[in-house]
mmCIF file of C-alpha atoms in Angstrom:
data_model
loop_
_atom_site.group_PDB
_atom_site.id
_atom_site.type_symbol
_atom_site.label_atom_id
_atom_site.label_comp_id
_atom_site.label_asym_id
_atom_site.label_seq_id
_atom_site.Cartn_x
_atom_site.Cartn_y
_atom_site.Cartn_z
ATOM 1 C CA MET V 6 60.580 70.102 14.820
ATOM 2 C CA SER V 7 57.429 69.231 16.764
ATOM 3 C CA GLU V 8 54.863 71.951 17.302
ATOM 4 C CA HIS V 9 55.083 71.685 21.092
ATOM 5 C CA THR V 10 58.888 71.805 21.296
ATOM 6 C CA CYS V 11 60.675 75.064 22.035
ATOM 7 C CA GLU V 12 63.088 76.150 19.319
ATOM 8 C CA ASP V 13 65.829 76.800 21.873
ATOM 9 C CA SER V 14 65.608 73.390 23.528
ATOM 10 C CA VAL V 15 68.957 72.613 25.130
ATOM 11 C CA TYR V 16 68.265 68.918 24.651
ATOM 12 C CA GLU V 17 67.941 69.357 20.909
ATOM 13 C CA GLU V 18 71.228 71.238 20.916
ATOM 14 C CA LEU V 19 72.770 68.224 22.657
ATOM 15 C CA GLY V 20 71.173 65.820 20.226
ATOM 16 C CA VAL V 21 69.040 64.182 22.928
ATOM 17 C CA PRO V 22 65.329 63.553 22.225
ATOM 18 C CA THR V 23 62.891 65.364 24.492
ATOM 19 C CA VAL V 24 59.963 63.688 26.230
ATOM 20 C CA VAL V 25 56.298 64.600 26.276
ATOM 21 C CA ASN V 26 55.501 63.491 29.797
ATOM 22 C CA ALA V 27 52.026 61.976 30.080
ATOM 23 C CA ALA V 28 53.211 59.510 32.726
ATOM 24 C CA GLY V 29 53.447 61.774 35.774
ATOM 25 C CA THR V 30 56.305 62.639 38.112
ATOM 26 C CA LYS V 31 58.637 59.793 37.174
ATOM 27 C CA THR V 32 62.274 60.196 38.145
ATOM 28 C CA ARG V 33 63.576 58.501 34.989
ATOM 29 C CA ILE V 34 62.076 61.227 32.796
ATOM 30 C CA GLY V 35 62.981 64.168 34.989
ATOM 31 C CA GLY V 36 60.349 64.299 37.716
ATOM 32 C CA SER V 37 58.231 67.428 37.375
ATOM 33 C CA ARG V 38 58.696 70.943 36.037
ATOM 34 C CA ILE V 39 60.504 73.126 38.552
ATOM 35 C CA ARG V 40 58.415 76.123 39.526
ATOM 36 C CA PRO V 41 59.545 79.288 37.687
ATOM 37 C CA GLU V 42 59.990 81.189 40.933
ATOM 38 C CA ALA V 43 62.205 78.389 42.291
ATOM 39 C CA LEU V 44 64.313 78.467 39.128
ATOM 40 C CA GLU V 45 64.781 82.203 39.503
ATOM 41 C CA ASP V 46 65.804 81.823 43.138
ATOM 42 C CA MET V 47 68.279 79.093 42.141
ATOM 43 C CA ARG V 48 69.797 81.453 39.577
ATOM 44 C CA ARG V 49 70.196 84.130 42.249
ATOM 45 C CA ALA V 50 71.677 81.625 44.701
ATOM 46 C CA ALA V 51 74.332 80.566 42.198
ATOM 47 C CA GLY V 52 75.999 83.980 42.275
ATOM 48 C CA GLU V 53 77.039 83.963 45.939
ATOM 49 C CA PHE V 54 78.523 81.668 48.574
ATOM 50 C CA VAL V 55 76.994 80.519 51.836
ATOM 51 C CA GLU V 56 77.858 78.108 54.638
ATOM 52 C CA LEU V 57 75.740 75.092 53.741
ATOM 53 C CA GLY V 58 75.234 74.247 57.403
ATOM 54 C CA ASP V 59 73.714 77.674 57.966
ATOM 55 C CA LEU V 60 71.448 77.197 54.961
ATOM 56 C CA GLN V 61 70.381 73.720 56.101
ATOM 57 C CA ALA V 62 69.668 75.096 59.584
ATOM 58 C CA ARG V 63 67.368 77.741 58.114
ATOM 59 C CA ALA V 64 65.727 75.180 55.840
ATOM 60 C CA SER V 65 65.199 73.024 58.923
ATOM 61 C CA GLU V 66 63.239 75.814 60.572
ATOM 62 C CA LEU V 67 61.105 76.393 57.490
ATOM 63 C CA ILE V 68 60.378 72.672 57.029
ATOM 64 C CA ALA V 69 59.425 72.432 60.697
ATOM 65 C CA GLU V 70 56.973 75.309 60.264
ATOM 66 C CA VAL V 71 55.049 73.671 57.424
ATOM 67 C CA THR V 72 55.166 70.081 58.710
ATOM 68 C CA GLY V 73 54.723 70.520 62.444
ATOM 69 C CA ALA V 74 57.860 68.449 63.038
ATOM 70 C CA GLU V 75 60.605 69.444 65.437
ATOM 71 C CA ALA V 76 63.121 69.880 62.631
ATOM 72 C CA GLY V 77 63.749 69.225 58.961
ATOM 73 C CA TYR V 78 66.489 68.651 56.443
ATOM 74 C CA VAL V 79 67.003 68.829 52.674
ATOM 75 C CA THR V 80 68.490 65.751 51.024
ATOM 76 C CA SER V 81 69.443 64.804 47.470
ATOM 77 C CA GLY V 82 66.115 63.098 46.821
ATOM 78 C CA ALA V 83 63.741 60.946 48.848
ATOM 79 C CA ALA V 84 65.886 57.811 48.564
ATOM 80 C CA ALA V 85 68.806 59.698 50.105
ATOM 81 C CA GLY V 86 66.426 60.805 52.840
ATOM 82 C CA LEU V 87 65.568 57.183 53.585
ATOM 83 C CA LEU V 88 69.221 56.179 53.684
ATOM 84 C CA LEU V 89 70.114 59.013 56.030
ATOM 85 C CA SER V 90 67.103 58.310 58.236
ATOM 86 C CA ALA V 91 68.225 54.703 58.609
ATOM 87 C CA ALA V 92 71.773 55.856 59.341
ATOM 88 C CA ALA V 93 70.449 58.196 62.020
ATOM 89 C CA ALA V 94 68.387 55.423 63.609
ATOM 90 C CA ILE V 95 71.435 53.154 63.695
ATOM 91 C CA ALA V 96 74.197 55.556 64.722
ATOM 92 C CA GLY V 97 72.523 58.376 66.658
ATOM 93 C CA THR V 98 75.338 60.685 67.789
ATOM 94 C CA ASP V 99 77.980 57.955 68.055
ATOM 95 C CA VAL V 100 80.758 59.343 65.847
ATOM 96 C CA ALA V 101 82.669 56.064 65.850
ATOM 97 C CA LEU V 102 79.638 54.144 64.630
ATOM 98 C CA MET V 103 78.915 56.845 62.042
ATOM 99 C CA ASP V 104 82.413 56.300 60.718
ATOM 100 C CA ARG V 105 81.812 52.538 60.365
ATOM 101 C CA LEU V 106 78.578 52.630 58.410
ATOM 102 C CA PRO V 107 77.409 50.701 56.457
ATOM 103 C CA ASP V 108 79.374 48.141 58.509
ATOM 104 C CA THR V 109 77.225 47.616 61.584
ATOM 105 C CA GLY V 110 79.001 44.551 62.962
ATOM 106 C CA ASP V 111 77.276 43.456 66.138
ATOM 107 C CA VAL V 112 75.385 46.698 66.863
ATOM 108 C CA PRO V 113 71.590 46.870 66.550
ATOM 109 C CA ASP V 114 70.655 47.513 62.922
ATOM 110 C CA GLU V 115 67.232 45.952 62.299
ATOM 111 C CA ILE V 116 64.330 47.805 60.708
ATOM 112 C CA VAL V 117 61.012 45.987 61.014
ATOM 113 C CA MET V 118 58.721 46.355 57.986
ATOM 114 C CA PRO V 119 55.371 44.858 56.994
ATOM 115 C CA ARG V 120 56.073 42.529 54.082
ATOM 116 C CA THR V 121 53.602 44.359 51.850
ATOM 117 C CA HIS V 122 55.491 47.624 52.425
ATOM 118 C CA ARG V 123 58.690 46.230 50.938
ATOM 119 C CA THR V 124 59.712 47.851 47.649
ATOM 120 C CA GLY V 125 62.840 48.234 45.587
ATOM 121 C CA TYR V 126 63.319 51.597 47.278
ATOM 122 C CA ASP V 127 64.102 49.974 50.611
ATOM 123 C CA HIS V 128 67.555 49.329 49.144
ATOM 124 C CA ALA V 129 68.200 52.832 50.488
ATOM 125 C CA LEU V 130 67.639 51.580 54.036
ATOM 126 C CA ARG V 131 69.870 48.575 53.476
ATOM 127 C CA ALA V 132 72.586 50.758 51.955
ATOM 128 C CA ALA V 133 72.962 52.481 55.331
ATOM 129 C CA GLY V 134 73.739 49.100 56.904
ATOM 130 C CA ALA V 135 70.234 48.227 58.054
ATOM 131 C CA THR V 136 68.909 44.683 58.116
ATOM 132 C CA ILE V 137 65.229 44.606 57.177
ATOM 133 C CA VAL V 138 63.016 42.196 59.092
ATOM 134 C CA ASP V 139 59.861 41.189 57.190
ATOM 135 C CA VAL V 140 56.607 40.598 59.003
ATOM 136 C CA GLY V 141 53.216 39.488 57.731
ATOM 137 C CA THR V 142 52.000 37.706 54.620
ATOM 138 C CA ASN V 143 50.346 38.369 51.273
ATOM 139 C CA ASP V 144 47.131 36.593 52.269
ATOM 140 C CA HIS V 145 44.779 39.516 51.686
ATOM 141 C CA HIS V 146 45.540 39.381 47.961
ATOM 142 C CA LEU V 147 44.549 35.715 47.878
ATOM 143 C CA GLY V 148 40.976 36.635 48.755
ATOM 144 C CA THR V 149 40.917 34.579 51.939
ATOM 145 C CA GLY V 150 39.565 37.406 54.062
ATOM 146 C CA ALA V 151 42.765 37.588 56.085
ATOM 147 C CA THR V 152 44.783 40.776 56.450
ATOM 148 C CA ASN V 153 48.376 40.941 55.327
ATOM 149 C CA VAL V 154 49.849 42.229 58.561
ATOM 150 C CA GLU V 155 48.440 42.107 62.066
ATOM 151 C CA PRO V 156 49.647 44.659 64.629
ATOM 152 C CA TRP V 157 50.865 41.888 66.939
ATOM 153 C CA GLU V 158 53.243 40.685 64.219
ATOM 154 C CA ILE V 159 55.004 44.039 64.207
ATOM 155 C CA GLU V 160 55.212 44.116 67.994
ATOM 156 C CA ARG V 161 56.584 40.572 68.248
ATOM 157 C CA ALA V 162 59.278 41.360 65.661
ATOM 158 C CA ILE V 163 60.700 44.240 67.717
ATOM 159 C CA THR V 164 63.718 43.113 69.736
ATOM 160 C CA ASP V 165 66.773 44.682 71.331
ATOM 161 C CA ARG V 166 68.330 44.718 67.843
ATOM 162 C CA THR V 167 65.544 46.868 66.388
ATOM 163 C CA VAL V 168 66.439 50.475 65.554
ATOM 164 C CA ALA V 169 63.236 51.477 63.720
ATOM 165 C CA VAL V 170 60.004 50.398 62.082
ATOM 166 C CA GLY V 171 59.721 51.188 58.378
ATOM 167 C CA TYR V 172 56.411 52.230 56.831
ATOM 168 C CA VAL V 173 55.509 53.050 53.210
ATOM 169 C CA GLN V 174 52.612 55.491 53.071
ATOM 170 C CA LYS V 175 49.946 54.821 50.463
ATOM 171 C CA SER V 176 46.177 55.055 50.691
ATOM 172 C CA TYR V 177 45.954 51.259 50.752
ATOM 173 C CA THR V 178 48.756 50.372 53.179
ATOM 174 C CA ARG V 179 47.866 48.652 56.422
ATOM 175 C CA PRO V 180 47.942 48.697 59.409
ATOM 176 C CA ASP V 181 47.130 52.383 59.845
ATOM 177 C CA LEU V 182 50.163 54.509 60.608
ATOM 178 C CA SER V 183 48.783 55.599 63.982
ATOM 179 C CA VAL V 184 48.559 51.943 65.048
ATOM 180 C CA VAL V 185 52.133 51.277 63.976
ATOM 181 C CA THR V 186 53.526 54.360 65.700
ATOM 182 C CA GLU V 187 51.793 53.435 68.947
ATOM 183 C CA ILE V 188 53.319 49.957 68.843
ATOM 184 C CA ALA V 189 56.777 51.311 68.011
ATOM 185 C CA HIS V 190 56.718 53.984 70.692
ATOM 186 C CA ASP V 191 55.556 51.509 73.317
ATOM 187 C CA ASN V 192 58.784 49.680 72.476
ATOM 188 C CA ASP V 193 60.933 52.835 72.342
ATOM 189 C CA VAL V 194 61.769 52.673 68.642
ATOM 190 C CA PRO V 195 61.056 55.300 65.959
ATOM 191 C CA VAL V 196 58.962 54.972 62.808
ATOM 192 C CA ILE V 197 60.435 56.013 59.458
ATOM 193 C CA VAL V 198 57.780 56.844 56.849
ATOM 194 C CA ASP V 199 58.422 56.793 53.116
ATOM 195 C CA ALA V 200 55.936 59.365 51.818
ATOM 196 C CA ALA V 201 57.941 60.274 48.720
ATOM 197 C CA ALA V 202 54.992 60.862 46.397
ATOM 198 C CA GLU V 203 52.393 61.865 48.997
ATOM 199 C CA ALA V 204 52.411 65.611 48.364
ATOM 200 C CA PRO V 205 49.996 66.984 47.257
ATOM 201 C CA PRO V 206 47.722 67.309 49.093
ATOM 202 C CA VAL V 207 49.458 69.926 51.161
ATOM 203 C CA GLU V 208 47.814 68.536 54.308
ATOM 204 C CA ASN V 209 50.022 65.462 54.038
ATOM 205 C CA LEU V 210 53.070 67.522 54.938
ATOM 206 C CA SER V 211 51.852 67.437 58.534
ATOM 207 C CA ALA V 212 49.486 64.434 58.547
ATOM 208 C CA PHE V 213 52.137 61.774 59.139
ATOM 209 C CA VAL V 214 53.858 63.734 61.888
ATOM 210 C CA GLU V 215 50.474 64.159 63.521
ATOM 211 C CA ALA V 216 49.964 60.389 63.265
ATOM 212 C CA GLY V 217 53.123 59.911 65.334
ATOM 213 C CA ALA V 218 55.831 59.341 62.718
ATOM 214 C CA ASP V 219 59.314 60.158 64.001
ATOM 215 C CA VAL V 220 60.817 60.709 60.543
ATOM 216 C CA VAL V 221 58.910 61.382 57.304
ATOM 217 C CA VAL V 222 60.540 61.532 53.880
ATOM 218 C CA PHE V 223 59.076 63.412 50.902
ATOM 219 C CA SER V 224 60.360 63.966 47.388
ATOM 220 C CA GLY V 225 61.114 67.585 46.583
ATOM 221 C CA GLY V 226 60.954 67.048 42.841
ATOM 222 C CA LYS V 227 57.485 65.563 42.403
ATOM 223 C CA GLY V 228 54.289 67.370 43.386
ATOM 224 C CA ILE V 229 56.160 70.081 45.300
ATOM 225 C CA ARG V 230 57.926 70.910 42.005
ATOM 226 C CA GLY V 231 61.312 71.731 43.440
ATOM 227 C CA PRO V 232 64.624 70.555 41.974
ATOM 228 C CA GLN V 233 64.463 66.889 40.975
ATOM 229 C CA THR V 234 67.553 66.107 43.059
ATOM 230 C CA THR V 235 65.976 67.165 46.364
ATOM 231 C CA GLY V 236 64.076 65.464 49.142
ATOM 232 C CA ILE V 237 62.669 66.556 52.479
ATOM 233 C CA VAL V 238 63.100 64.847 55.825
ATOM 234 C CA ALA V 239 60.863 66.077 58.643
ATOM 235 C CA GLY V 240 60.961 64.651 62.130
ATOM 236 C CA GLU V 241 62.283 64.512 65.648
ATOM 237 C CA ARG V 242 65.264 66.755 66.306
ATOM 238 C CA GLU V 243 67.558 63.930 67.424
ATOM 239 C CA TYR V 244 67.271 62.148 64.075
ATOM 240 C CA ILE V 245 67.668 65.331 62.031
ATOM 241 C CA GLU V 246 70.777 66.161 64.051
ATOM 242 C CA SER V 247 72.278 62.764 63.273
ATOM 243 C CA ILE V 248 71.381 63.142 59.586
ATOM 244 C CA ALA V 249 73.115 66.517 59.441
ATOM 245 C CA ALA V 250 76.224 65.158 61.164
ATOM 246 C CA GLN V 251 76.449 62.316 58.651
ATOM 247 C CA HIS V 252 75.769 64.506 55.624
ATOM 248 C CA LEU V 253 77.468 67.881 55.943
ATOM 249 C CA ASP V 254 81.130 68.443 55.092
ATOM 250 C CA MET V 255 82.913 67.751 58.394
ATOM 251 C CA HIS V 256 86.484 68.021 57.131
ATOM 252 C CA VAL V 257 87.648 70.423 59.819
ATOM 253 C CA ALA V 258 89.964 70.509 62.827
ATOM 254 C CA ALA V 259 88.261 69.954 66.166
ATOM 255 C CA ASP V 260 89.136 73.410 67.500
ATOM 256 C CA ALA V 261 87.632 74.985 64.364
ATOM 257 C CA TRP V 262 84.436 72.945 64.304
ATOM 258 C CA ASN V 263 81.483 75.283 64.632
ATOM 259 C CA PRO V 264 78.378 73.301 63.633
ATOM 260 C CA PRO V 265 75.223 75.235 62.758
ATOM 261 C CA GLU V 266 73.247 76.210 65.834
ATOM 262 C CA GLY V 267 69.739 74.852 65.922
ATOM 263 C CA LEU V 268 70.759 71.883 63.807
ATOM 264 C CA ILE V 269 73.686 70.261 65.636
ATOM 265 C CA ASP V 270 74.435 70.553 69.348
ATOM 266 C CA ARG V 271 78.193 70.065 69.674
ATOM 267 C CA ALA V 272 77.771 68.895 73.270
ATOM 268 C CA ASN V 273 76.060 65.733 71.997
ATOM 269 C CA PHE V 274 79.198 64.583 70.163
ATOM 270 C CA ASP V 275 82.474 63.212 71.520
ATOM 271 C CA GLY V 276 84.364 64.667 68.580
ATOM 272 C CA VAL V 277 84.030 65.910 65.040
ATOM 273 C CA PRO V 278 82.244 63.378 62.833
ATOM 274 C CA ARG V 279 84.298 62.259 59.872
ATOM 275 C CA GLN V 280 82.897 62.443 56.341
ATOM 276 C CA GLY V 281 79.758 60.401 56.856
ATOM 277 C CA ILE V 282 77.820 57.931 54.771
ATOM 278 C CA GLY V 283 75.747 60.808 53.427
ATOM 279 C CA ARG V 284 78.713 62.759 52.082
ATOM 280 C CA PRO V 285 78.329 61.408 48.509
ATOM 281 C CA MET V 286 74.747 62.725 48.547
ATOM 282 C CA LYS V 287 75.517 66.411 48.974
ATOM 283 C CA VAL V 288 72.980 69.091 48.125
ATOM 284 C CA GLY V 289 74.175 72.295 46.481
ATOM 285 C CA LYS V 290 73.234 75.752 47.634
ATOM 286 C CA GLU V 291 71.175 76.255 44.485
ATOM 287 C CA GLU V 292 69.116 73.104 45.067
ATOM 288 C CA LEU V 293 68.618 74.006 48.726
ATOM 289 C CA VAL V 294 67.299 77.436 47.858
ATOM 290 C CA GLY V 295 65.187 76.023 45.022
ATOM 291 C CA LEU V 296 63.580 73.474 47.318
ATOM 292 C CA VAL V 297 62.781 76.054 50.000
ATOM 293 C CA SER V 298 61.306 78.376 47.374
ATOM 294 C CA ALA V 299 59.224 75.597 45.811
ATOM 295 C CA LEU V 300 57.992 74.400 49.199
ATOM 296 C CA ASP V 301 56.847 77.897 50.101
ATOM 297 C CA SER V 302 54.974 78.208 46.779
ATOM 298 C CA PHE V 303 53.469 74.745 47.190
ATOM 299 C CA VAL V 304 52.065 75.593 50.611
ATOM 300 C CA GLU V 305 50.591 78.878 49.331
ATOM 301 C CA GLU V 306 49.229 77.394 46.093
ATOM 302 C CA ASP V 307 45.506 77.195 45.387
ATOM 303 C CA GLN V 308 45.223 73.422 45.546
ATOM 304 C CA GLN V 309 41.625 73.419 44.336
ATOM 305 C CA ALA V 310 42.602 75.373 41.235
ATOM 306 C CA VAL V 311 45.365 72.880 40.480
ATOM 307 C CA ARG V 312 42.962 69.956 40.845
ATOM 308 C CA GLU V 313 40.446 71.663 38.569
ATOM 309 C CA GLU V 314 43.174 72.229 35.964
ATOM 310 C CA TRP V 315 44.156 68.552 36.069
ATOM 311 C CA SER V 316 40.514 67.453 35.847
ATOM 312 C CA ALA V 317 39.808 69.716 32.871
ATOM 313 C CA ARG V 318 42.893 68.431 31.054
ATOM 314 C CA ILE V 319 41.976 64.792 31.672
ATOM 315 C CA GLY V 320 38.416 65.499 30.545
ATOM 316 C CA ARG V 321 39.709 66.872 27.282
ATOM 317 C CA VAL V 322 42.092 63.931 26.820
ATOM 318 C CA THR V 323 39.314 61.446 27.551
ATOM 319 C CA ASP V 324 36.890 63.061 25.110
ATOM 320 C CA ARG V 325 39.394 63.058 22.263
ATOM 321 C CA LEU V 326 40.480 59.467 22.856
ATOM 322 C CA ARG V 327 36.863 58.313 22.944
ATOM 323 C CA GLU V 328 36.177 60.214 19.738
ATOM 324 C CA GLY V 329 39.046 58.197 18.281
ATOM 325 C CA GLY V 330 37.267 54.985 19.169
ATOM 326 C CA LEU V 331 39.169 53.992 22.307
ATOM 327 C CA ASP V 332 37.709 52.629 25.534
ATOM 328 C CA VAL V 333 38.623 55.163 28.223
ATOM 329 C CA THR V 334 37.686 55.527 31.882
ATOM 330 C CA THR V 335 38.739 58.239 34.284
ATOM 331 C CA THR V 336 39.829 57.781 37.867
ATOM 332 C CA GLU V 337 39.754 60.029 40.867
ATOM 333 C CA PRO V 338 43.032 60.568 42.751
ATOM 334 C CA GLU V 339 43.754 57.217 44.385
ATOM 335 C CA GLY V 340 46.348 54.529 44.840
ATOM 336 C CA THR V 341 49.695 55.727 43.497
ATOM 337 C CA SER V 342 48.395 58.903 41.825
ATOM 338 C CA VAL V 343 47.497 62.226 43.414
ATOM 339 C CA ALA V 344 45.826 63.360 40.181
ATOM 340 C CA PRO V 345 42.867 62.084 38.146
ATOM 341 C CA GLU V 346 43.972 59.874 35.250
ATOM 342 C CA ALA V 347 42.647 58.578 31.943
ATOM 343 C CA VAL V 348 42.889 54.777 31.757
ATOM 344 C CA VAL V 349 42.879 53.522 28.163
ATOM 345 C CA SER V 350 42.026 49.887 27.447
ATOM 346 C CA LEU V 351 43.590 48.424 24.304
ATOM 347 C CA SER V 352 41.821 45.068 24.567
ATOM 348 C CA GLY V 353 39.447 45.925 21.723
ATOM 349 C CA VAL V 354 42.054 47.089 19.195
ATOM 350 C CA GLU V 355 44.833 45.417 17.248
ATOM 351 C CA THR V 356 47.639 47.361 18.923
ATOM 352 C CA SER V 357 48.576 46.006 22.350
ATOM 353 C CA ALA V 358 49.428 48.278 25.253
ATOM 354 C CA ARG V 359 52.962 46.916 25.234
ATOM 355 C CA ASP V 360 53.431 47.718 21.533
ATOM 356 C CA LEU V 361 51.861 51.160 21.941
ATOM 357 C CA VAL V 362 54.121 52.079 24.852
ATOM 358 C CA ALA V 363 57.209 50.902 22.946
ATOM 359 C CA ALA V 364 56.242 52.750 19.770
ATOM 360 C CA LEU V 365 55.559 56.020 21.582
ATOM 361 C CA ARG V 366 58.875 55.883 23.422
ATOM 362 C CA ASP V 367 60.703 55.284 20.150
ATOM 363 C CA GLU V 368 59.476 58.537 18.610
ATOM 364 C CA ASN V 369 61.191 61.914 18.612
ATOM 365 C CA PRO V 370 60.040 63.539 20.772
ATOM 366 C CA ARG V 371 59.424 60.492 22.910
ATOM 367 C CA VAL V 372 55.931 60.213 24.383
ATOM 368 C CA TYR V 373 55.743 58.603 27.809
ATOM 369 C CA VAL V 374 52.413 57.305 29.082
ATOM 370 C CA GLY V 375 51.769 55.396 32.283
ATOM 371 C CA ALA V 376 52.754 51.775 31.714
ATOM 372 C CA ASP V 377 52.255 50.139 35.089
ATOM 373 C CA SER V 378 49.206 48.239 33.793
ATOM 374 C CA ILE V 379 50.442 47.045 30.410
ATOM 375 C CA ASP V 380 49.960 43.440 31.528
ATOM 376 C CA ALA V 381 46.250 44.276 31.726
ATOM 377 C CA ASP V 382 46.534 45.799 28.225
ATOM 378 C CA GLU V 383 46.024 49.317 29.570
ATOM 379 C CA ILE V 384 47.913 52.593 29.431
ATOM 380 C CA VAL V 385 47.376 55.652 31.588
ATOM 381 C CA VAL V 386 47.543 59.365 30.802
ATOM 382 C CA ASN V 387 48.463 61.517 33.801
ATOM 383 C CA PRO V 388 47.950 65.317 33.547
ATOM 384 C CA MET V 389 50.435 66.525 36.157
ATOM 385 C CA CYS V 390 53.396 67.211 33.873
ATOM 386 C CA LEU V 391 51.548 68.149 30.688
ATOM 387 C CA THR V 392 50.643 71.494 29.185
ATOM 388 C CA ASP V 393 47.408 71.579 27.214
ATOM 389 C CA ASP V 394 49.369 71.609 23.956
ATOM 390 C CA GLU V 395 51.424 68.625 25.061
ATOM 391 C CA ALA V 396 48.273 66.773 26.093
ATOM 392 C CA ASP V 397 46.842 67.330 22.606
ATOM 393 C CA TYR V 398 50.091 66.120 21.047
ATOM 394 C CA ALA V 399 50.172 62.989 23.227
ATOM 395 C CA VAL V 400 46.579 62.155 22.278
ATOM 396 C CA SER V 401 47.320 62.642 18.585
ATOM 397 C CA ARG V 402 50.289 60.289 18.765
ATOM 398 C CA ILE V 403 48.346 57.623 20.693
ATOM 399 C CA LEU V 404 45.603 57.651 18.085
ATOM 400 C CA ALA V 405 48.067 57.672 15.207
ATOM 401 C CA VAL V 406 49.911 54.604 16.516
ATOM 402 C CA VAL V 407 46.682 52.745 17.286
ATOM 403 C CA ASP V 408 45.323 53.519 13.804
ATOM 404 C CA GLY V 409 48.514 52.174 12.306
#
C-alpha cells in the first residue's frame, strides 16, 4: 500500500485504483476534494426530507447574494447548466414548447457564437435543441495581425431566429464580454456565459454579471470544492424561472401545483409544465446543501492564503524536479489554470511526455499529471488537488519513470 493512501480507502475495498491528482480539477478523475464542512452538511441533509423546490428557491437567494444576479439555480454540473440555459432561452415560459424540446421545429433556436469559443462542451447547448451559428475565423492564430472575431460579425449574425449569444469565458477570449453583451442587448437577445472553471478568484462570481451577462454558468465541483455533480447558474430571473420549470419534478395535478415562491411565478404559465428536458439531470437534496455550504465557505475563504499554499507547493515540486535533472519552469495563474503550475519539458531526456503520462497512469495508485501539452513534449503539475505528501509522491514517481 502506498504511503500516501489511507488504509480505509473505499476504492481499495472495491478493487479500484486510486489517483494521485497532479492534473487539477478534471472531471474524469473526480474534480476536486469536497470541503469537509460541505461533506458534513451533506451527511446531515441525508437524514431528513425537504421539498426540493423550496431548497432551490433558497439556494437561488443565496446565489443571487454572492453573484449580484437577480436569481440563481443549482444544476447537476456546469454542462447541465448550459443545457438548461439554452432551453430557457428557447422556450421561456411556453409550456408547450418546453414539452417539445429538443425538437424546436420552426421556432427560433439559434445561438450565435464566435468560432473560437466553440468547444466540445457546446454539445450541451445543442442537446437542448439549439442550432449554433458560427461567426469569425481563426486568422489571429495564423499570425496575420487580424483578429478572430469582429464585433460586427456577431451583430450581423443575429436574426429573428436568434435566442441567445454564447460566450466562453477565458482570459484570452475575444471580443471582451462587455462588448458582446452590449451588441446582444441592443438586439434584445441574452448572453449565456460558460465560466465553468473561472472560480477562483471569488471576484469572478460577480464579474460576468457586472459585465452584462444574462446567464452565467459555473462548476460547483472545481475551485468552489462542492459536490462534483453540481453547477451554478446565476442570471436574470426570467431565465432562472424557465430553468426551474424545466428541471423540477412537475408530476402533479394542476389544482395541486404550488411552485416555490420567489423561483416560479405561476401566473406566467398557462398550465403545469410536464417533466422537462432537465428532468434527467436532477440534483439531490444532499448535493444542493453541499453546494450551498461549499459556496459559502468559498466566499469566506482567505484567497491569498490559498494562493500562497499553491505557490509554496509548486515551488517545492519545481525544486525537486530540477534537482532530478529536469527542465522545469513555473507559470503564474493564466490561460486555463487558476493556479500556478510547474511545466516540465521532456525534450532533453529519453522518456517522452507521452510515454511518461501513459506510464504514470498505468501505476497503482495512478498518477495523473497535466497532459494538454504532450505534443510539445511537456507535462504539467498542478497543485490544486494535491496534499504536500501527494505532491512528494508524484514527484518521486515522475523521476523514477524518467530515470528508467
